[in-house]
Coordinates of C-alpha atoms in Angstrom, one line a residue:
Chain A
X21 CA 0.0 22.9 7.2
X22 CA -2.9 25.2 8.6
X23 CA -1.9 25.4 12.6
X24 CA -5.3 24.9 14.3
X25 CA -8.2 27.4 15.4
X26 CA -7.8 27.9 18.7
X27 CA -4.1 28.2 19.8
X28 CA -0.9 27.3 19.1
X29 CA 0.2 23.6 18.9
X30 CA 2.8 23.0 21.8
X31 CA 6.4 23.6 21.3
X32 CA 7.9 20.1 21.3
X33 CA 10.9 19.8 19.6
X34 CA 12.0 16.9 20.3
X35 CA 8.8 15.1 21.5
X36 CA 7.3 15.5 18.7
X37 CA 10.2 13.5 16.6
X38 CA 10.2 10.8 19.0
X39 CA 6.1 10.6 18.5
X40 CA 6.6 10.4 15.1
X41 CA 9.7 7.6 14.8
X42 CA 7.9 4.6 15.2
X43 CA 5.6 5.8 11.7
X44 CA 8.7 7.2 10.0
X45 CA 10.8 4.1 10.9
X46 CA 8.1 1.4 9.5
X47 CA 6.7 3.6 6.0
X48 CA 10.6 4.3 6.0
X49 CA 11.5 0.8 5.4
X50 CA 8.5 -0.6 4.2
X51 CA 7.1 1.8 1.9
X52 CA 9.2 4.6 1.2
X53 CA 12.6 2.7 0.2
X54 CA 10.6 0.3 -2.0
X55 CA 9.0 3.5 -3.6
X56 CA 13.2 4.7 -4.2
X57 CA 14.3 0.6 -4.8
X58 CA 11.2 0.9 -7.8
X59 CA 12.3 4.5 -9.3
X60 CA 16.0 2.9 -9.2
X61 CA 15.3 -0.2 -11.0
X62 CA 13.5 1.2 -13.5
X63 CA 16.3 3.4 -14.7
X64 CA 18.8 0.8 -14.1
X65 CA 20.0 -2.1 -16.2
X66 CA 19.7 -4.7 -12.9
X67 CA 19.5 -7.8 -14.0
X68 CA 16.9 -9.3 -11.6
X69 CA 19.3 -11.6 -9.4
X70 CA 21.5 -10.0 -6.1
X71 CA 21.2 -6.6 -4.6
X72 CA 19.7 -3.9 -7.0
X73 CA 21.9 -1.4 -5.1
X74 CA 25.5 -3.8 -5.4
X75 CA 28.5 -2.4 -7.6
X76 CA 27.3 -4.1 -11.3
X77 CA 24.3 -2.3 -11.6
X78 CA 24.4 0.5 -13.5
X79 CA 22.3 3.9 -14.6
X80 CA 21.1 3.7 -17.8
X81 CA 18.8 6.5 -17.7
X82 CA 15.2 6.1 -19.5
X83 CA 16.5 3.2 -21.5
X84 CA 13.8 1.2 -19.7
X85 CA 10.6 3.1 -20.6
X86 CA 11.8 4.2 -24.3
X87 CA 12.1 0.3 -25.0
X88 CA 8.6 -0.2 -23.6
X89 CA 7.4 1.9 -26.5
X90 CA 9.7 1.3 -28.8
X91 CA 11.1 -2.0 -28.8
X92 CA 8.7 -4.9 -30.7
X93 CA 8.3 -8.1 -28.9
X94 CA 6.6 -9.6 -25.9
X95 CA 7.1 -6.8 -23.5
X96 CA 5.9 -4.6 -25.3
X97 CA 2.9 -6.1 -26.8
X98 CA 1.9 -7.4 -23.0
X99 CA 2.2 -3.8 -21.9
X100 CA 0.2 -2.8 -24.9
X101 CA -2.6 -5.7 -24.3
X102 CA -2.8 -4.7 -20.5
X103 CA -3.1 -0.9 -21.5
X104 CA -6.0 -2.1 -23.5
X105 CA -7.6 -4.0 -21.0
X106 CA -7.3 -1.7 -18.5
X107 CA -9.0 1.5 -20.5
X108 CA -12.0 -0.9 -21.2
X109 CA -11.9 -1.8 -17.2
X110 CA -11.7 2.0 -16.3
X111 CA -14.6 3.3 -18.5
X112 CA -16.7 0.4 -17.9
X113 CA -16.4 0.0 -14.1
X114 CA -16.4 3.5 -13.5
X115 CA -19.1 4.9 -14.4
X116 CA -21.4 2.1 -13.5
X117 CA -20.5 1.8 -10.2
X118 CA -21.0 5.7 -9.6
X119 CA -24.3 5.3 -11.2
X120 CA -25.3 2.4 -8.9
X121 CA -23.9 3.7 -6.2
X122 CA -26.2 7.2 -6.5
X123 CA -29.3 4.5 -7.5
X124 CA -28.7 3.3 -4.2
X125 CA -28.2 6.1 -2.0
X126 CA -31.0 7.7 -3.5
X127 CA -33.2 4.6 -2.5
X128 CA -32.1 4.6 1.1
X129 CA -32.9 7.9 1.1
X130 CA -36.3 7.8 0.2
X131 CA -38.6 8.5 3.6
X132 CA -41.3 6.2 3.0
X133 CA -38.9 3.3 2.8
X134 CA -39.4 0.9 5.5
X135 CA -35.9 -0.7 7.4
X136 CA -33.9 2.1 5.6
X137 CA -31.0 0.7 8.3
X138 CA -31.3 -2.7 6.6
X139 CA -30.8 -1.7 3.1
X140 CA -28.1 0.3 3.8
X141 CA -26.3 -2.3 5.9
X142 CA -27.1 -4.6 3.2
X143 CA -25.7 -2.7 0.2
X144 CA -22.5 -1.7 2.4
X145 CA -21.4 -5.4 3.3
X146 CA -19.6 -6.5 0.2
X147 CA -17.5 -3.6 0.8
X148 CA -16.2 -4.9 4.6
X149 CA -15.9 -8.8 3.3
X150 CA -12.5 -10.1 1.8
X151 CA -12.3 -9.6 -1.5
X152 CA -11.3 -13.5 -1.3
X153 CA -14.6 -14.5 0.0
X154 CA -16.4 -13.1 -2.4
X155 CA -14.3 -13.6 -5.4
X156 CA -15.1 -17.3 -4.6
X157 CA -19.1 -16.5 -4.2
X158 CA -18.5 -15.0 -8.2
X159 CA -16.8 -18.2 -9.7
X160 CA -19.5 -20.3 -8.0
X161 CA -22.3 -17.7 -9.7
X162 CA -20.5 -17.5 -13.2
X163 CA -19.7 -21.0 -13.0
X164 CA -20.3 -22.7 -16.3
X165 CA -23.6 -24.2 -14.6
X166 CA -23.7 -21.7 -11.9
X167 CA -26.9 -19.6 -10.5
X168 CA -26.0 -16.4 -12.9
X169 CA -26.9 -19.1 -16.0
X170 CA -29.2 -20.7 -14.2
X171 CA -31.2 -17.7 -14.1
X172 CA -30.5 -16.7 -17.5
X173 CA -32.0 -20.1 -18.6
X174 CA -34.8 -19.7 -17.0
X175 CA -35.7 -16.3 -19.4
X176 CA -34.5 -18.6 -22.2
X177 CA -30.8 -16.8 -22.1
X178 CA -28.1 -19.7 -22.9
X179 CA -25.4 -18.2 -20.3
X180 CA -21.6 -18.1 -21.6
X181 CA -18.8 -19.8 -19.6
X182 CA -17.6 -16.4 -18.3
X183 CA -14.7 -17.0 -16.5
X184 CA -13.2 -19.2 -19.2
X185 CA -14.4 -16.7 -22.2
X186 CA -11.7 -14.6 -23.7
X187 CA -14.7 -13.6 -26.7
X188 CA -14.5 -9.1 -26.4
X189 CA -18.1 -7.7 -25.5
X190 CA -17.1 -5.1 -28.7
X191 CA -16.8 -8.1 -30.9
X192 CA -19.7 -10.3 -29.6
X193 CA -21.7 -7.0 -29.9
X194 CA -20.7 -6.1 -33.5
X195 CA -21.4 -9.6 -34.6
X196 CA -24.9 -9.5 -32.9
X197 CA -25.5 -6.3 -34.9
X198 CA -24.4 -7.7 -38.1
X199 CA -21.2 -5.2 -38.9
X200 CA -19.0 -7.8 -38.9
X201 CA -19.1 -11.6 -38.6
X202 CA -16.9 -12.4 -35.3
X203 CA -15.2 -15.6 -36.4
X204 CA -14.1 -13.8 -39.9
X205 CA -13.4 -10.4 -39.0
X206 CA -12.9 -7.6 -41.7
X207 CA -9.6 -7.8 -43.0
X208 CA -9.4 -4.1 -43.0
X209 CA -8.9 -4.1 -39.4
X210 CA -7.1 -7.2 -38.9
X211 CA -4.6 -5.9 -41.4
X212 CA -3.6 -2.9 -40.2
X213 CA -1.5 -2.9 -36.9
X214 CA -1.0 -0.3 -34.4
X215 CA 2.1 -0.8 -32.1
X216 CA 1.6 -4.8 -31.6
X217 CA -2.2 -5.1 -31.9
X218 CA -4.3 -5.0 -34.8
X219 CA -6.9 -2.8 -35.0
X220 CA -9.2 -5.5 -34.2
X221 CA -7.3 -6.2 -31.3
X222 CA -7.6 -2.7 -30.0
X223 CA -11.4 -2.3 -30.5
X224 CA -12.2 -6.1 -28.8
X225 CA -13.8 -4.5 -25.6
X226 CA -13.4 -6.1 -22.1
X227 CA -13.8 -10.0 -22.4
X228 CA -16.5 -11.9 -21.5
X229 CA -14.4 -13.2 -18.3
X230 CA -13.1 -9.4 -17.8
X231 CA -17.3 -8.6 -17.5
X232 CA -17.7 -10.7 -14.8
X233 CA -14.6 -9.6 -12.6
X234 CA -15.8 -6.2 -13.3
X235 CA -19.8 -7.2 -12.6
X236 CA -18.3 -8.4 -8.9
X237 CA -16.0 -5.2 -8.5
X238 CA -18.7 -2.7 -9.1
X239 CA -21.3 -4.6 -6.8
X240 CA -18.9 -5.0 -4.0
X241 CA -17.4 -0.8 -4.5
X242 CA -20.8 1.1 -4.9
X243 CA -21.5 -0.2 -1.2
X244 CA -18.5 2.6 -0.2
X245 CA -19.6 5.3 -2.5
X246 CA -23.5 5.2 -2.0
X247 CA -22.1 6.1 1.8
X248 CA -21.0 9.1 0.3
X249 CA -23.8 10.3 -1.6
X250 CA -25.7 9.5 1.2
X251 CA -23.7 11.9 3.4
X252 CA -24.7 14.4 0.3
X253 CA -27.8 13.6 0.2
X254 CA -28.4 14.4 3.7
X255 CA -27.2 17.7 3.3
X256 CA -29.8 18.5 1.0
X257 CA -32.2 21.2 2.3
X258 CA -36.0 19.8 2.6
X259 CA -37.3 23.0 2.1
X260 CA -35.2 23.2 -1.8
X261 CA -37.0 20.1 -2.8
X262 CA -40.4 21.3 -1.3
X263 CA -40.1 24.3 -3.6
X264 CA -39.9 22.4 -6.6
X265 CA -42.7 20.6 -5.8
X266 CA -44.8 23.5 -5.3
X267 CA -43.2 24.6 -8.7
X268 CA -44.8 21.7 -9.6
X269 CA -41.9 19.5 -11.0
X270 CA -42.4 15.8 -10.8
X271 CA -40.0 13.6 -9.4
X272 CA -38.0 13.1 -12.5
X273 CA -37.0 16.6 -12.9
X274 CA -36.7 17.1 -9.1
X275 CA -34.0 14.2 -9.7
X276 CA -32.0 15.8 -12.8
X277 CA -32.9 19.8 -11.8
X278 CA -32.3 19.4 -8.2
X279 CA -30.2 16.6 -6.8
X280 CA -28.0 16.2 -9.2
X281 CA -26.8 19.5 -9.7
X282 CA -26.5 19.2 -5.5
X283 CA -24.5 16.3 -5.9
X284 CA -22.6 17.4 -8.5
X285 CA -19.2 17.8 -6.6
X286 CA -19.8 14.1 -4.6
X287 CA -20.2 12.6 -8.2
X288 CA -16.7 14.7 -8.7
X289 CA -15.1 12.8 -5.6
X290 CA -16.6 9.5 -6.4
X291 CA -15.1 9.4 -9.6
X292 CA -11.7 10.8 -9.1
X293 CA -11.6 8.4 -6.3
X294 CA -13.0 5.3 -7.8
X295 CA -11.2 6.1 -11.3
X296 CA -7.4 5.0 -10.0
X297 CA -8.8 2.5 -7.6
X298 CA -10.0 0.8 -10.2
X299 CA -6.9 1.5 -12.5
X300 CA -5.0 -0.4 -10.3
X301 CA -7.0 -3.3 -9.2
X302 CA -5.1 -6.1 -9.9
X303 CA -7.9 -9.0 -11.4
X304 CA -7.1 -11.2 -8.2
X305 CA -9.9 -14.1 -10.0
X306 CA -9.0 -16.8 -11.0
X307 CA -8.0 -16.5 -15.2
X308 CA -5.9 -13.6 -16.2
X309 CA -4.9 -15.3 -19.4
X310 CA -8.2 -15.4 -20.6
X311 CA -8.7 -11.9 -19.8
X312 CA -5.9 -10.4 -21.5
X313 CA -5.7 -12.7 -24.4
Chain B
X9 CA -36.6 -4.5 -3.9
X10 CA -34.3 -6.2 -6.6
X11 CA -31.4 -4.8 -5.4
X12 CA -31.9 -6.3 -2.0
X13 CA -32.0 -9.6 -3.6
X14 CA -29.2 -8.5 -5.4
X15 CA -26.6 -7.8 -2.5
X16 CA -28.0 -10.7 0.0
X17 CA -28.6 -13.7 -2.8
X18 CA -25.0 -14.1 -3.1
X19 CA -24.1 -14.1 0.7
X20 CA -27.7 -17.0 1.4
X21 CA -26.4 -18.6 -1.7
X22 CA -22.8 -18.9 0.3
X23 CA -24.2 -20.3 2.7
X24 CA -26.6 -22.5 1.9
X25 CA -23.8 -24.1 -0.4
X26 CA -21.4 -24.9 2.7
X27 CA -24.1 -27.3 3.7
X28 CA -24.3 -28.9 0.5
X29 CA -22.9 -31.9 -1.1
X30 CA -20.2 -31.8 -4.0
X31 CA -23.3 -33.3 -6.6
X32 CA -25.6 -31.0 -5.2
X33 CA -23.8 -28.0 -5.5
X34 CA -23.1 -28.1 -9.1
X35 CA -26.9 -29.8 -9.8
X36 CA -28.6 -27.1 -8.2
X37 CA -26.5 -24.4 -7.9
X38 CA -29.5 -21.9 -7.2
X39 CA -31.2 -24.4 -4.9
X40 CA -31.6 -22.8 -1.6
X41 CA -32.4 -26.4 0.4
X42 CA -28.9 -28.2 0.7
X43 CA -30.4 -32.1 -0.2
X44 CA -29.1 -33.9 1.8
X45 CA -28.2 -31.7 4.6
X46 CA -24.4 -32.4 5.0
X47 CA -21.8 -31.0 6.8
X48 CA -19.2 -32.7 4.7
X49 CA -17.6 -29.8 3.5
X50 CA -16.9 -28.0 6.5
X51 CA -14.9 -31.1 8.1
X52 CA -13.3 -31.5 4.8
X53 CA -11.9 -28.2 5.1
X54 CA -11.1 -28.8 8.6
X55 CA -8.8 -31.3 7.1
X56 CA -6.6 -28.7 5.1
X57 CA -4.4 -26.3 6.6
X58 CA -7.6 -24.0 6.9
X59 CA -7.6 -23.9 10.3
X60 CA -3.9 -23.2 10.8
X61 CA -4.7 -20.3 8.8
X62 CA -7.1 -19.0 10.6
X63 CA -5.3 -19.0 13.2
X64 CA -2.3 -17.1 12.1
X65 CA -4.9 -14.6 10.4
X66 CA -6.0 -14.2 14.1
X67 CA -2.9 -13.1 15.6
X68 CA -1.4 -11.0 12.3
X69 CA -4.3 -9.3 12.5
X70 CA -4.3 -8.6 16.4
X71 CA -0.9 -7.7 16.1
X72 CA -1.0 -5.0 13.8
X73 CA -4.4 -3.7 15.1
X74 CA -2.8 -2.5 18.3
X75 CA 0.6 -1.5 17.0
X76 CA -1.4 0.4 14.0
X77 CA -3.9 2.1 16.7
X78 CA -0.9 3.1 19.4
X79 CA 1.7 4.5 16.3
X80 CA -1.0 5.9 14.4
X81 CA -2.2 8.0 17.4
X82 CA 1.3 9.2 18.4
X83 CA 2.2 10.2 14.8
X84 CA -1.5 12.0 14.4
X85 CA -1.5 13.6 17.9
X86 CA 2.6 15.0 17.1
X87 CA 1.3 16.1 13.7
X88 CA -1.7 18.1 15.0
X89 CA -0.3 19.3 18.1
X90 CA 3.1 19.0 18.6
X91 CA 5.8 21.8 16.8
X92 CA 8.7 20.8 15.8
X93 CA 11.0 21.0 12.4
X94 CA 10.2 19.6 9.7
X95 CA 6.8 18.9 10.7
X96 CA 4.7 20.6 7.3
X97 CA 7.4 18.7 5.4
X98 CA 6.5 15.2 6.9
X99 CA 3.0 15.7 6.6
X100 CA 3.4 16.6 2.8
X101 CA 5.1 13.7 2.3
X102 CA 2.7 11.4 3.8
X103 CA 0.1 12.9 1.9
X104 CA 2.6 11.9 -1.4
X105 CA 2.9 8.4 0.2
X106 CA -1.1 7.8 0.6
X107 CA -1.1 8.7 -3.4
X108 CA 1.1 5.8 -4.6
X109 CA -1.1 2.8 -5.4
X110 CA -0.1 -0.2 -3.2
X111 CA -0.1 -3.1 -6.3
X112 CA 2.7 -1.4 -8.0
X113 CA 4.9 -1.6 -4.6
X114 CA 4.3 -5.3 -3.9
X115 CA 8.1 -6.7 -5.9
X116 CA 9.5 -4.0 -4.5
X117 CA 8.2 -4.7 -1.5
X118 CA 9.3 -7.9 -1.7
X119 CA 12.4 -7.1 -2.5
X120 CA 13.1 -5.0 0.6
X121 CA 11.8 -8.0 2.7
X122 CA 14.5 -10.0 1.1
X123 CA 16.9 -7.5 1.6
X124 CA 16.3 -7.1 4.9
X125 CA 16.6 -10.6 5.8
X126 CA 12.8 -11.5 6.9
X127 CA 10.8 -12.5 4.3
X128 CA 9.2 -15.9 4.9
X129 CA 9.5 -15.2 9.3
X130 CA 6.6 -14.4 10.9
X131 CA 7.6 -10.3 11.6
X132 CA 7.6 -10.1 7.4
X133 CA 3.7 -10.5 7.9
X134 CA 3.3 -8.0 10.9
X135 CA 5.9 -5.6 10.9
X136 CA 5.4 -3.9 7.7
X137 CA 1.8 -3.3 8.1
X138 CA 2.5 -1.6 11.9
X139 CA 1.7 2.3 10.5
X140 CA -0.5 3.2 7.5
X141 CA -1.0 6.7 6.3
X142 CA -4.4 7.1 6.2
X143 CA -4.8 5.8 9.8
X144 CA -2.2 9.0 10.6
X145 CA -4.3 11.1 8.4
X146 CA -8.0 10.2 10.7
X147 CA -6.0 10.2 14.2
X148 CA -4.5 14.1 13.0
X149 CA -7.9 15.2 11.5
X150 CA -9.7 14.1 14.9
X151 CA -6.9 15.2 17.4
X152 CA -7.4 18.8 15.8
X153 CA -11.0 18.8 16.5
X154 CA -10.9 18.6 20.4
X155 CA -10.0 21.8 22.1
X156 CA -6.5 22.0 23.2
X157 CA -7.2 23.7 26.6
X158 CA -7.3 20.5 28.6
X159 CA -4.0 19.6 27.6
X160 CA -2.7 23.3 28.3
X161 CA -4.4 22.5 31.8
X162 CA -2.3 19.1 32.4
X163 CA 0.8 21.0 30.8
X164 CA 0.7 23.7 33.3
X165 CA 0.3 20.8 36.2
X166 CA 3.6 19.7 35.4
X167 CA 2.5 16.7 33.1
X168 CA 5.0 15.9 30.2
X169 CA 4.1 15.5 26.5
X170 CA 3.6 11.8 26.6
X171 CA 1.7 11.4 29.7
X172 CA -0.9 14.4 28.6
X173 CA -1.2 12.7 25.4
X174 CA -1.4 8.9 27.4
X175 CA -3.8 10.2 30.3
X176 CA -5.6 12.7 28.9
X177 CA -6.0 13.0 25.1
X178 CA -6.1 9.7 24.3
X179 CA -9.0 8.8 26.6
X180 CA -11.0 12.0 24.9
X181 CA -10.2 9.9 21.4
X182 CA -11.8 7.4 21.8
X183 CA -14.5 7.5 18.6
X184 CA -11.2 8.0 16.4
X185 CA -9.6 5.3 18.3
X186 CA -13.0 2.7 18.2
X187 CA -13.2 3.4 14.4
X188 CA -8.9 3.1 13.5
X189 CA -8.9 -0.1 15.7
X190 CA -12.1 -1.6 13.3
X191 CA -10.8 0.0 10.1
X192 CA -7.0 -1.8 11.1
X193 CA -8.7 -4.7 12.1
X194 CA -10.8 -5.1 9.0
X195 CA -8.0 -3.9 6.8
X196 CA -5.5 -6.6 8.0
X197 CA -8.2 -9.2 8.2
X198 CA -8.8 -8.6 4.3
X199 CA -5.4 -8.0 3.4
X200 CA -4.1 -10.1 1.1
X201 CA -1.2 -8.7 -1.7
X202 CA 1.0 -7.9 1.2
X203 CA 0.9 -11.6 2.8
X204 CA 1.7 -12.7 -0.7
X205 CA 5.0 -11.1 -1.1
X206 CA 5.6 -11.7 2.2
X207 CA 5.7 -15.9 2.6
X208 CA 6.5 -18.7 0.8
X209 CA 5.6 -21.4 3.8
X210 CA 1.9 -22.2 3.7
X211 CA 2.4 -22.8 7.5
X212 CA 2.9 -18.6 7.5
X213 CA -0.1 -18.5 5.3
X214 CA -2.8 -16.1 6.3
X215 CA -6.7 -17.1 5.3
X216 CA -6.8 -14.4 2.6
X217 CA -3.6 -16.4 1.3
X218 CA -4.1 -19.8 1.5
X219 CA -8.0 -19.1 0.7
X220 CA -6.9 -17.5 -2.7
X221 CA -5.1 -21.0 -3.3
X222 CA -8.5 -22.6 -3.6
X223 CA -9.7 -20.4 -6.1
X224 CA -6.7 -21.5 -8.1
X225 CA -7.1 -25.1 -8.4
X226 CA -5.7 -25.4 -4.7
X227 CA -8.2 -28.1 -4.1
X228 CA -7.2 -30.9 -6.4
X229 CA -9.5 -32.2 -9.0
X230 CA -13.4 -31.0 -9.5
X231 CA -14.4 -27.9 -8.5
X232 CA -15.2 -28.4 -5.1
X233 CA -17.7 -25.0 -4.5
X234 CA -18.8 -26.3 -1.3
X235 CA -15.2 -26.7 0.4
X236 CA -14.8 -23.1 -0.9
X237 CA -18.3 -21.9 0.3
X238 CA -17.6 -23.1 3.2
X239 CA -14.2 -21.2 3.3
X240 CA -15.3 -18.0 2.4
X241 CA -18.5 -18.3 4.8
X242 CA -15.8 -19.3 7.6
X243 CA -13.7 -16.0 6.8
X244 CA -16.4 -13.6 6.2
X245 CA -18.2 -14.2 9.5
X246 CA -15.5 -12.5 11.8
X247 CA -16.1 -9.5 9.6
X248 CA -20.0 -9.5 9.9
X249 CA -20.3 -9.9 13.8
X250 CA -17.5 -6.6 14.1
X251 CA -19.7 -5.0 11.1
X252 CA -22.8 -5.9 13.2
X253 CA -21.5 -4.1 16.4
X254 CA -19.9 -1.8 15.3
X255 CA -21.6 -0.6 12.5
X256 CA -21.9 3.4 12.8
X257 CA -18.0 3.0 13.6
X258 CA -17.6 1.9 9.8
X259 CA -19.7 4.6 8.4
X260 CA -17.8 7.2 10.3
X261 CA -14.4 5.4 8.8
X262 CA -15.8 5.8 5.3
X263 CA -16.6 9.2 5.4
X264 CA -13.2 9.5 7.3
X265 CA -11.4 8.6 4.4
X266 CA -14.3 10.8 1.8
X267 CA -13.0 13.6 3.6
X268 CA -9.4 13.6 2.0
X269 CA -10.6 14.1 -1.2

C-alpha cells in the first residue's frame, strides 16, 4: 500500500480500527464467512440439512470436485451442459459488446455530431435501469408476436419464438449451409460422446433463447464500456490525428492505424472486465431449461 | 442514427405499452398509438402487491444508501489516512473480496442469514448490503487526492481524528460522497439476487423481487405485457429522474470503478 505524496498518514492506532469496524464487521459476516461457509462445504460431505459447521459433518477433502469430473450422471452432465453454455455466452457476448461499445464511443466522439450529450445519455441508460425492467421490455420484443418479429416480417424474415427455442445457432447455421440436415444429424457426431455430451451436443452453439438474453445483455453493458473508450478517446492528441491526415490517410486507416492502436490497452480493460462479468451472469429471463437443454 | 432508435425504441415501446389494452398489446405490439387509450393496466397493477413493494424498495434502499455512504467514508478515509497495523493487510484483502463474483455467494449467503437467525426479517434485506468494497475502494482513492494539510491544521488545533474527519474532510468530499450516495442508491434500487436469498414473505418483497415474479408467470394466465410494461415503466422512472440530475455524477462513478482495472 503506497503511503501518499505529500506526507505521512496520521498515526492512529486505534482510530483507525474503530473507523474500519463497522466495514469489517458487515463484509465479515456477510461476505467473508459465506466465502469460508462455501470453501467448507465444498470439501465436506454435508448433507444439505442443519449447520454445515455441527459435529456430523466431515472433511472429505477434494472428493467433491473429482466426482464432478469423474462421476457419470446428472451432476455431472448439468455441470458439463452449463460449461458449454457458458463458453458459447463468453465468446459471443464478449466480443460484441466491446465492439459496439467502441462503435459507439467512436460516434459520440465524432465533432460534427449534433446533441453529442443526448446520444451519450441515450446509449448509457440501459446500464442505470434494473435489469428487471428491461428483462421484461425483451420478453415483450422477442415475444412470439412481439415488435423484434414484427419487424422481421416486414423484410419478409419469419421470426422464431426466441425465448421458447432451445434449436443451437451452430446447428440452425450448419443446416442452413447444407453440412448437415438439423433434424437428422450425422451419426458420426451423435455417436461419439465426450464426458456426457455427444459431440453434437458440444458443437450446438448458444440457443436461439440463449441469443436473445445475450442480444439484451450486450445492448444494456456496452452503455458502461463505451464510457470508457470515451474517456480514451479523449485522450487522444488532435494534433496525432491531424498528422495523418496530412499524411493523407483516409478515415478508415486513421481508425485501424491510429485509434486503435491508442486504445489498445482500454480494449485490454474492457475485456478483462467484461469477460468474468459475463461468465457469471446468471440468465435472470425467464426459460433456463430451454437454454441449457 | 440507427443506434439511437436502437437504445430509445425499447424504452417508447415500454411506455407506450402501459397505456395499452391486453388485445392491443399483443395485436400491435410495435404500434406506438395505445387504441384505445387505457389506463387499465396501471390500476390493475395497483391491485397487486406492487405498491407495497415499492414501498419497501423505498426504504431498503434509503437505508443502505446512508449506512453505505457514512461506513464507506470512515473505512476509505482510515485506509488512506489513518496508520495503524494491519492496515496493507486489510486493504489486500478487500481488494481479494471485490474479486469474488457475487452469484456464486448467494446459498451461502443464504445460509449465513439462516444461521444467523434473520432471514425472512426486514434487517436480512438491509443489513447485509450496509458496506460494499468498491464503495471503500472510491471513498480511499478520493480521500488520497485532497491535500492532507488542512487536517494537519485542525489536528494541531486540538481536534480528534473523528471530528477532523466529520467537520473537515468530509465536507471537502463531497463529489466522492454525491457520486457513492447515487452509485448506492442505484445499486440497491437494482439489486435484486441479494433480496432473493434474503425473503420468503412477498410482504418483504422488494420491486426487483416481486417484479421478477411477473416475468415468471407471476401474473396468472395470458401474458399480460401491459401489467408488466407498466411495472417496469413504474420502476425504471426513479432511476431516470436521479440519472437526469445527476448525470456527470454517474459518469464519474463509472470511470471510478474503470480505474481499478
Amino acid at each position: 500500500m503506497a503511503t501518499n505524496r505529500s506526507g505521512d498518514p496520521m498515526r492512529a492506532p486505534v482510530a483507525g480500527w474503530l473507523f474500519v469496524t463497522p466495514m469489517i464487521v458487515i463484509l465479515g459476516l456477510f461476505l467473508i464467512l459465506p466465502i469460508v461457509m462455501a470453501l467448507w462445504v465444498s470439501v465436506s460431505n454435508w448433507s444439505g440439512r442443519g449447520s454445515p459447521f455441527g459435529g456430523s459433518t466431515q472433511f472429505v477433502g477434494i472428493a467433491n470436485y473429482s466426482d464432478l469430473l469423474t462421476k457419470p450422471g446428472l451432476a455431472r452432465q448439468d455441470f458439463m451442459t452449463s460449461l458449454r453454455n457458458t463458453f458459447f455466452y463468453v465468446i459471443g457476448v464478449v466480443p460484441l459488446q466491446t465492439a459496439l461499445a467502441l462503435m459507439l464511443a467512436v460516434l459520440v466522439n465524432q465533432k460534427f455530431l449534433r446533441g453529442r450529450t443526448f446520444f451519450r445519455t441515450a446509449f448509457y441508460f440501459p446500464s442505470v435501469v434494473s435489469s428487471v425492467a428491461i428483462t421484461l421490455v425483451f420478453l415483450f420484443l422477442f415475444a412470439g408476436s412481439g415488435a423484434v418479429n414484427g419487424a422481421l416480417a416486414w423484410v419478409g424474415i419469419n421470426g422464431p419464438n426466441w425465448f421458447a427455442d432451445p434449436r443451437g445457432l451452430i446447428h440452425l447455421a450448419g443446416d442452413w449451409i447444407g453440412v448437415w440436415n438439423i433434424n437428422d444429424p450425422p451419426s458420426v457426431l451423435t455417436g461419439t460422446r465426450l464426458v456426457n455430451l455427444s459431440l453434437w451436443e458440444w458443437i450446438k452453439g448458444p440457443s436461439v433463447a440463449m441469443s436473445a438474453i445475450m442480444l439484451q445483455v450486450i445492448w444494456t453493458t456496452a452503455g458502461t464500456f463505451m464510457l470508457m473508450f470515451l474517456a480514451a478517446l479523449q485522450d487522444l492528441p488532435v494534433e496525432v490525428e491531424e498528422a495523418a491526415r496530412v499524411d493523407g490517410a483516409n478515415a478508415r486507416q486513421r481508425f485501424w492505424n491510429v485509434t486503435i492502436p491508442h486504445l489498445r490497452p482500454t480494449i485490454m480493460l474492457v475485456v478483462t472486465l467484461g469477460t468474468p462479468c459475463s461468465c457469471s451472469s446468471p440468465f435472470s429471463t425467464s426459460s433456463p431449461s430451454s437454454s441449457s437443454s | 442514427m440507427l443506434f439511437s432508435v436502437l437504445y430509445i425504441f425499447p424504452f417508447i415501446i415500454q411506455l407506450v405499452t402501459s397505456f395499452k389494452t391486453q388485445t392491443d398489446a399483443s395485436l400491435n405490439p410495435l404500434s406506438l398509438a395505445p387504441a384505445p387509450f387505457t389506463t387499465e393496466a396501471i390500476e390493475r397493477l395497483a391491485d397487486t402487491k406492487f405498491p407495497r413493494w415499492f414501498f419497501n424498495s423505498v426504504w431498503v434502499s434509503v437505508l443502505v444508501t446512508i449506512a453505505r455512504v457514512f461506513f464507506c467514508s470512515l473505512a476509505g478515509y482510515a485506509l488512506a489516512r489513518l496508520k495503524f497495523r494491519g492496515r496493507g493487510a486489510l486493504f489486500t484483502a478487500i481488494l481479494a473480496v471485490m474479486s469474488v463474483p457475487g452469484i456464486v455467494l448467494l446459498l451461502p449467503k443464504f445460509l449465513a442469514l439462516k444461521y444467523y437467525g434473520i432471514y425472512d426479517t426486514p434487517g436480512a434485506l438491509v443489513i447485509p448490503l450496509m458496506c460494499d468494497a468498491a464503495g471503500v475502494f472510491i471513498m480511499k482513492q478520493f480521500f488520497e487526492s485532497i491535500p492532507p494539510s488542512v487536517e494537519e491544521a485542525a489536528r494541531i488545533d486540538g481536534a480528534g481524528t473523528f471530528r477532523t474527519f466529520w467537520s473537515i474532510v468530509l465536507p471537502m468530499a463531497k463529489p466522492a460522497l454525491i457520486t457513492l450516495t447515487i452509485l448506492s442508491f442505484q445499486g440497491s434500487w437494482n439489486e435484486l439476487g441479494h433480496f432473493i436469498i434474503a425473503s420468503q414473505n412477498e410482504n418483504l418483497y422488494t420491486l426487483t423481487r416481486g417484479v421478477a415474479g411477473f416475468a415468471s408467470g407471476g401474473l396468472g394466465s395470458g401474458t399480460q405485457f401491459p401489467i408488466k410494461m407498466a411495472a417496469a415503466l413504474v420502476m425504471t422512472i426513479p432511476t431516470a429522474i436521479v440519472f437526469i440530475i445527476f448525470q456527470r455524477f454517474f459518469t464519474q462513478g463509472a470511470n471510478a470503478g474503470a480505474d481499478k482495472g
